[in-house]
Short mmCIF file of C-alpha atoms in Angstrom, two decimals:
data_model
loop_
_atom_site.label_atom_id
_atom_site.label_comp_id
_atom_site.label_asym_id
_atom_site.label_seq_id
_atom_site.Cartn_x
_atom_site.Cartn_y
_atom_site.Cartn_z
CA MET U 1 -95.59 -3.26 43.86
CA SER U 2 -99.06 -2.28 45.08
CA THR U 3 -102.24 -4.10 44.17
CA ILE U 4 -103.54 -0.83 42.72
CA ALA U 5 -100.55 -0.59 40.35
CA ALA U 6 -101.11 -4.14 39.13
CA LYS U 7 -104.80 -3.48 38.53
CA ARG U 8 -103.98 -0.30 36.63
CA CYS U 9 -101.56 -2.19 34.40
CA ALA U 10 -104.12 -4.90 33.68
CA PHE U 11 -106.87 -2.35 33.09
CA ALA U 12 -104.72 -0.36 30.65
CA ALA U 13 -103.93 -3.50 28.69
CA LEU U 14 -107.58 -4.52 28.62
CA LEU U 15 -108.55 -1.10 27.31
CA LEU U 16 -106.11 -1.51 24.46
CA ILE U 17 -107.38 -5.02 23.78
CA ALA U 18 -110.91 -3.66 23.54
CA ALA U 19 -109.74 -1.01 21.09
CA GLY U 20 -107.80 -3.46 18.96
CA ALA U 21 -110.44 -4.48 16.45
CA ARG U 22 -108.56 -2.88 13.56
CA ALA U 23 -107.74 -4.99 10.51
CA GLN U 24 -104.40 -6.79 10.87
CA LEU U 25 -101.87 -7.99 8.32
CA GLN U 26 -102.98 -11.09 6.42
CA PRO U 27 -100.90 -13.65 4.44
CA ALA U 28 -102.38 -12.29 1.20
CA GLN U 29 -100.78 -8.92 2.01
CA LEU U 30 -97.25 -10.26 2.48
CA GLY U 31 -94.51 -10.16 -0.13
CA LEU U 32 -91.75 -12.79 -0.02
CA VAL U 33 -88.21 -12.11 -1.29
CA ILE U 34 -85.96 -15.02 -2.27
CA ASN U 35 -82.26 -14.87 -3.12
CA ASP U 36 -81.83 -17.28 -6.03
CA ALA U 37 -78.04 -17.28 -5.49
CA ASP U 38 -78.50 -18.78 -2.00
CA PRO U 39 -79.76 -22.41 -1.91
CA ALA U 40 -80.93 -22.05 1.70
CA SER U 41 -82.99 -19.00 0.73
CA VAL U 42 -84.54 -20.87 -2.19
CA ALA U 43 -85.45 -23.84 0.02
CA LEU U 44 -86.88 -21.67 2.80
CA GLY U 45 -88.78 -19.49 0.36
CA ALA U 46 -90.47 -22.49 -1.25
CA TYR U 47 -91.36 -23.92 2.16
CA TYR U 48 -92.71 -20.65 3.52
CA ALA U 49 -94.75 -19.90 0.40
CA GLN U 50 -96.45 -23.28 0.69
CA LEU U 51 -96.95 -23.01 4.46
CA ARG U 52 -98.57 -19.57 4.28
CA GLY U 53 -100.12 -19.78 0.82
CA ILE U 54 -98.11 -16.92 -0.68
CA ALA U 55 -99.19 -16.39 -4.28
CA PRO U 56 -96.48 -16.40 -7.00
CA ALA U 57 -97.34 -12.78 -7.81
CA HIS U 58 -96.25 -11.88 -4.27
CA ILE U 59 -92.82 -13.53 -4.56
CA ALA U 60 -89.83 -11.48 -5.71
CA HIS U 61 -86.65 -13.19 -6.93
CA VAL U 62 -83.25 -11.48 -6.66
CA SER U 63 -79.64 -12.63 -6.97
CA ILE U 64 -77.08 -11.67 -4.30
CA PRO U 65 -73.98 -13.87 -4.69
CA GLY U 66 -71.64 -14.59 -1.82
CA LYS U 67 -73.99 -13.97 1.14
CA PRO U 68 -72.40 -10.63 2.16
CA HIS U 69 -73.26 -9.51 5.68
CA ARG U 70 -73.62 -5.88 4.58
CA LEU U 71 -74.48 -4.04 1.39
CA ASP U 72 -73.35 -0.55 0.50
CA ALA U 73 -75.99 2.08 -0.15
CA GLU U 74 -75.67 1.84 -3.93
CA ALA U 75 -76.08 -1.95 -4.02
CA PHE U 76 -79.05 -1.70 -1.69
CA ALA U 77 -80.75 0.91 -3.86
CA ARG U 78 -80.54 -1.48 -6.82
CA LEU U 79 -81.87 -4.33 -4.72
CA LYS U 80 -84.83 -2.34 -3.42
CA SER U 81 -85.75 -1.17 -6.89
CA GLU U 82 -85.65 -4.74 -8.16
CA ILE U 83 -87.90 -5.95 -5.33
CA ASP U 84 -90.40 -3.12 -5.64
CA GLN U 85 -90.75 -3.67 -9.38
CA GLN U 86 -91.81 -7.27 -8.77
CA LEU U 87 -94.22 -6.86 -5.85
CA PRO U 88 -97.78 -5.57 -6.22
CA ALA U 89 -99.01 -2.51 -4.35
CA GLU U 90 -101.21 -4.59 -2.04
CA ALA U 91 -98.13 -6.13 -0.42
CA ARG U 92 -98.13 -4.18 2.85
CA ALA U 93 -95.13 -6.04 4.26
CA VAL U 94 -92.08 -7.93 2.98
CA LEU U 95 -90.25 -10.97 4.32
CA PHE U 96 -86.61 -11.53 3.31
CA ALA U 97 -86.01 -15.31 3.30
CA TRP U 98 -82.26 -15.40 4.00
CA THR U 99 -79.69 -14.92 6.74
CA ALA U 100 -77.39 -12.46 4.96
CA PRO U 101 -77.26 -9.69 3.91
CA TYR U 102 -78.83 -8.21 7.01
CA ALA U 103 -77.34 -4.69 7.01
CA VAL U 104 -76.89 -1.71 4.70
CA GLU U 105 -73.73 -0.01 5.93
CA CYS U 106 -74.71 0.94 9.52
CA ASN U 107 -78.47 0.54 8.90
CA SER U 108 -80.34 -2.71 9.20
CA LEU U 109 -81.73 -4.22 6.00
CA THR U 110 -85.28 -4.08 7.34
CA SER U 111 -85.17 -0.43 8.34
CA ALA U 112 -83.37 0.63 5.17
CA TYR U 113 -86.08 -1.08 3.14
CA THR U 114 -89.06 0.25 5.13
CA LEU U 115 -87.88 3.77 5.99
CA GLY U 116 -85.13 4.38 3.45
CA PHE U 117 -81.37 4.32 3.99
CA ASP U 118 -80.29 6.84 6.64
CA ALA U 119 -76.74 8.00 5.81
CA ALA U 120 -76.73 10.54 8.65
CA GLN U 121 -77.01 7.75 11.22
CA CYS U 122 -73.78 6.25 9.88
CA GLU U 123 -71.94 9.52 10.36
CA ARG U 124 -72.84 9.47 14.07
CA SER U 125 -74.06 6.02 15.03
CA CYS U 126 -74.69 7.02 18.65
CA ALA U 127 -76.79 10.05 17.71
CA PRO U 128 -80.57 10.03 18.01
CA GLY U 129 -82.24 8.29 15.11
CA ARG U 130 -84.84 9.30 12.59
CA LYS U 131 -88.36 8.92 13.98
CA ASN U 132 -90.44 5.91 13.01
CA PRO U 133 -93.85 7.17 11.77
CA TYR U 134 -95.39 3.83 12.78
CA PHE U 135 -94.22 4.08 16.40
CA ASN U 136 -97.22 3.29 18.64
CA ALA U 137 -99.51 4.21 15.74
CA LYS U 138 -103.05 2.99 15.12
CA ALA U 139 -102.54 2.36 11.42
CA LEU U 140 -99.75 1.93 8.90
CA PRO U 141 -98.95 5.27 7.23
CA PRO U 142 -99.80 5.40 3.49
CA GLY U 143 -96.98 4.11 1.33
CA MET U 144 -95.07 2.49 4.21
CA ARG U 145 -94.21 -1.20 3.72
CA LEU U 146 -93.02 -3.11 6.79
CA SER U 147 -90.23 -5.67 6.52
CA MET U 148 -88.74 -8.54 8.49
CA LEU U 149 -86.00 -11.10 7.86
CA LEU U 150 -86.43 -14.83 8.46
CA PRO U 151 -82.92 -16.31 8.71
CA ALA U 152 -82.62 -19.33 6.43
CA GLU U 153 -79.82 -21.15 8.22
CA PRO U 154 -79.94 -23.60 9.87
CA LEU U 155 -82.83 -24.54 7.61
CA ASP U 156 -84.48 -26.79 10.20
CA VAL U 157 -84.57 -23.86 12.64
CA ALA U 158 -86.03 -21.56 9.99
CA ARG U 159 -88.78 -24.04 9.19
CA ALA U 160 -89.53 -24.49 12.90
CA VAL U 161 -89.81 -20.71 13.36
CA ALA U 162 -92.27 -20.50 10.46
CA GLU U 163 -94.29 -23.40 11.86
CA ARG U 164 -94.42 -21.81 15.32
CA GLY U 165 -95.73 -18.65 13.75
CA LYS U 166 -98.53 -20.48 12.01
CA ALA U 167 -99.37 -22.48 15.15
CA ALA U 168 -99.73 -19.30 17.22
CA GLY U 169 -103.32 -18.28 17.77
CA PHE U 170 -105.01 -21.68 17.49
CA SER U 171 -105.41 -21.76 21.27
CA LEU U 172 -104.96 -19.30 24.11
CA PRO U 173 -102.42 -20.80 26.51
CA GLN U 174 -101.56 -19.78 30.03
CA ALA U 175 -98.44 -17.72 29.38
CA GLY U 176 -95.80 -15.63 31.08
CA ALA U 177 -94.21 -12.30 30.16
CA TYR U 178 -90.74 -11.91 31.66
CA PHE U 179 -88.92 -8.58 31.98
CA LEU U 180 -85.46 -8.74 33.58
CA GLN U 181 -83.49 -5.84 35.02
CA THR U 182 -79.93 -7.14 35.10
CA SER U 183 -76.60 -6.24 36.72
CA GLU U 184 -75.38 -4.69 33.43
CA ALA U 185 -76.50 -1.15 34.27
CA ALA U 186 -75.78 0.36 30.85
CA ARG U 187 -78.12 -2.16 29.22
CA ASN U 188 -81.04 -1.43 31.56
CA THR U 189 -82.19 1.84 30.00
CA ARG U 190 -85.63 0.50 29.14
CA ALA U 191 -86.17 -1.11 32.56
CA ARG U 192 -88.16 1.95 33.65
CA PHE U 193 -90.75 0.96 31.04
CA PHE U 194 -91.13 -2.62 32.27
CA PRO U 195 -94.74 -3.20 33.36
CA PRO U 196 -95.33 -4.11 36.99
CA SER U 197 -95.83 -7.74 37.88
CA GLY U 198 -99.45 -8.79 37.73
CA ALA U 199 -102.05 -10.70 35.76
CA ILE U 200 -104.10 -9.97 32.64
CA PRO U 201 -106.84 -12.61 32.98
CA ALA U 202 -108.49 -11.84 29.63
CA ARG U 203 -105.28 -12.94 27.89
CA LYS U 204 -104.30 -15.64 30.43
CA LEU U 205 -101.00 -13.76 30.82
CA THR U 206 -98.96 -13.29 33.97
CA ILE U 207 -96.33 -10.54 33.99
CA HIS U 208 -93.09 -11.18 35.90
CA THR U 209 -90.80 -8.15 36.29
CA LEU U 210 -87.63 -9.36 37.97
CA GLN U 211 -84.21 -8.18 39.06
CA GLN U 212 -81.83 -10.95 38.00
CA ASP U 213 -79.39 -11.79 35.23
CA ALA U 214 -80.95 -14.97 33.91
CA LEU U 215 -84.29 -16.67 33.64
CA GLU U 216 -84.07 -20.39 34.34
CA GLY U 217 -86.59 -23.17 33.85
CA ALA U 218 -89.62 -21.10 32.75
CA GLN U 219 -91.88 -23.20 30.53
CA ASP U 220 -94.58 -20.69 29.53
CA ILE U 221 -92.75 -17.83 27.80
CA MET U 222 -94.64 -15.51 25.45
CA PHE U 223 -92.47 -12.43 26.10
CA TYR U 224 -88.87 -12.21 27.33
CA GLN U 225 -86.97 -8.91 27.37
CA THR U 226 -83.68 -8.28 29.10
CA GLY U 227 -80.48 -6.26 28.88
CA LEU U 228 -77.30 -8.31 28.56
CA ALA U 229 -74.47 -8.80 26.08
CA ARG U 230 -75.03 -12.55 26.37
CA VAL U 231 -78.11 -14.26 27.80
CA GLY U 232 -77.58 -17.48 29.70
CA LYS U 233 -79.67 -20.57 30.42
CA LEU U 234 -81.73 -20.35 27.23
CA GLU U 235 -81.52 -24.13 26.93
CA THR U 236 -83.63 -24.50 30.11
CA LEU U 237 -86.57 -22.49 28.75
CA ARG U 238 -89.68 -23.28 26.72
CA PHE U 239 -91.11 -20.62 24.44
CA LEU U 240 -94.74 -20.79 23.35
CA PRO U 241 -95.72 -20.44 19.67
CA GLY U 242 -95.59 -16.76 18.75
CA ALA U 243 -93.17 -15.80 21.55
CA LEU U 244 -91.22 -12.54 21.25
CA ALA U 245 -87.77 -12.22 22.85
CA ASP U 246 -84.89 -9.75 22.61
CA HIS U 247 -81.95 -8.34 24.56
CA LEU U 248 -80.71 -4.76 24.70
CA THR U 249 -77.09 -4.81 23.61
CA SER U 250 -75.07 -3.19 20.84
CA TYR U 251 -74.71 -5.96 18.26
CA GLY U 252 -77.57 -8.43 18.66
CA GLY U 253 -78.58 -7.73 15.05
CA ASP U 254 -75.11 -8.56 13.74
CA LEU U 255 -76.44 -12.05 13.14
CA LEU U 256 -73.19 -13.69 12.11
CA GLY U 257 -70.89 -11.62 14.33
CA SER U 258 -69.09 -13.05 17.33
CA GLY U 259 -68.63 -10.10 19.69
CA GLN U 260 -71.98 -10.39 21.48
CA MET U 261 -74.93 -12.77 21.48
CA SER U 262 -76.67 -12.83 18.11
CA SER U 263 -80.45 -12.47 18.02
CA LEU U 264 -80.39 -15.77 16.13
CA ARG U 265 -79.94 -17.48 19.50
CA TRP U 266 -83.48 -16.45 20.49
CA LEU U 267 -84.95 -18.18 17.44
CA GLU U 268 -82.81 -21.25 18.02
CA ALA U 269 -84.04 -21.35 21.64
CA GLY U 270 -87.69 -21.35 20.54
CA ALA U 271 -88.79 -17.73 20.10
CA THR U 272 -90.78 -16.81 17.00
CA ALA U 273 -89.50 -13.26 16.48
CA SER U 274 -86.75 -11.02 17.81
CA TYR U 275 -84.85 -7.77 17.30
CA GLY U 276 -81.28 -6.50 17.51
CA THR U 277 -79.10 -3.65 16.29
CA VAL U 278 -76.49 -4.13 13.55
CA SER U 279 -74.18 -1.25 14.54
CA GLU U 280 -73.29 0.59 17.75
CA PRO U 281 -76.48 2.43 18.80
CA CYS U 282 -75.32 3.38 22.30
CA ASN U 283 -78.01 2.65 24.85
CA HIS U 284 -80.84 4.93 23.72
CA TRP U 285 -84.01 3.15 24.76
CA GLN U 286 -85.66 4.57 21.62
CA LYS U 287 -83.50 2.26 19.47
CA PHE U 288 -84.95 -0.87 21.09
CA PRO U 289 -88.43 -2.33 21.53
CA HIS U 290 -90.46 -0.46 24.15
CA PRO U 291 -91.74 -3.14 26.56
CA GLN U 292 -95.20 -1.79 27.28
CA ILE U 293 -95.94 -0.76 23.69
CA LEU U 294 -94.81 -4.15 22.36
CA LEU U 295 -96.90 -5.95 24.96
CA GLN U 296 -100.02 -3.90 24.42
CA HIS U 297 -100.09 -4.10 20.63
CA TYR U 298 -99.37 -7.83 20.56
CA LEU U 299 -102.12 -8.48 23.10
CA SER U 300 -104.45 -6.34 20.98
CA GLY U 301 -104.20 -8.81 18.12
CA ALA U 302 -101.36 -7.35 16.06
CA THR U 303 -99.02 -9.67 14.18
CA ALA U 304 -95.40 -10.00 15.28
CA ILE U 305 -94.16 -7.67 12.53
CA GLU U 306 -96.76 -5.01 13.38
CA ALA U 307 -96.20 -5.17 17.14
CA TYR U 308 -92.40 -5.08 16.87
CA TRP U 309 -92.34 -2.24 14.33
CA ARG U 310 -94.74 -0.20 16.44
CA SER U 311 -92.52 -0.60 19.50
CA VAL U 312 -89.25 0.99 18.22
CA ALA U 313 -89.10 4.78 18.02
CA TRP U 314 -85.74 5.05 16.18
CA PRO U 315 -85.24 1.78 14.24
CA ALA U 316 -82.59 2.74 11.65
CA GLN U 317 -80.01 0.38 13.16
CA GLY U 318 -82.45 -2.29 14.26
CA LEU U 319 -83.08 -5.60 12.49
CA PHE U 320 -86.49 -7.27 12.84
CA ILE U 321 -86.22 -11.05 12.49
CA GLY U 322 -88.56 -14.04 12.66
CA GLU U 323 -92.01 -15.00 11.42
CA PRO U 324 -93.94 -11.82 10.61
CA LEU U 325 -97.46 -13.27 10.59
CA ALA U 326 -97.38 -14.84 14.06
CA ARG U 327 -100.46 -13.69 15.94
CA PRO U 328 -101.13 -15.56 19.19
CA TYR U 329 -103.87 -13.15 20.31
CA PRO U 330 -106.25 -12.87 17.34
CA ARG U 331 -109.47 -10.93 17.70
#
């Protein structure tokens, strides 16, 4: 990589930072959804509401017995109506405080809630998806309410994720952004969008774009994106508060599935937010977080939920998980 390329990357990021003075999501604009039939959801909801000061008027209570992994479209429509009736209009985003359900047929719960259930995607799961109107946008479109899921089990992990989100932004640490092009060629479709290695001094961030299957021993992670069915050596890493991490594979969002690595592993390893698809998306890069767009919006001061939602062009099958209000680069 040339010095000129590195400088261009840093300069582009700095331009976006300078333009990022827009108002960002605040705790008072978040709605919290608790499943009263799930003790872990109830416990996490109470903890999160206290931690972030969520007002009772911004907390919706629902009952979903049995912790199903997936809902059908009819059950989801009832659930959404029940939630929307309880939350005020000023709630610009919603956090589901439970592990399951996390899918609506072939759609993710978060995308079905924010964009509406997309039945056509289930007819052809590998087809291009419906466009996200918030993709790389400056502002949230009128009437659009973002959503994220904070898995409630194990409860100690869920609480730690929430605490990391709140801790993010109190100091600006020296941090690393790691982008790995791996030997699994089919899972490298977004590697062409990895930024070149280099430094962004204004954000104390060093970008490392590497060709290898695993990252080992890094202790300064703020971003980690790769393409693998299973990511190794997570136990050797240290993620900073607010860190974002995800892997391009078919079923990362199938949180309780066993075929591939669940996105839950990222949160357990120390990340604050992640993303994965709940049904076979094929390897369209548009169905996964765009590396440069995610990086630029997060560095501009966006919260985790805003940066992640802005980075996925076709999110119907994609589940956004973690602490939505994490914001390590506040203006």
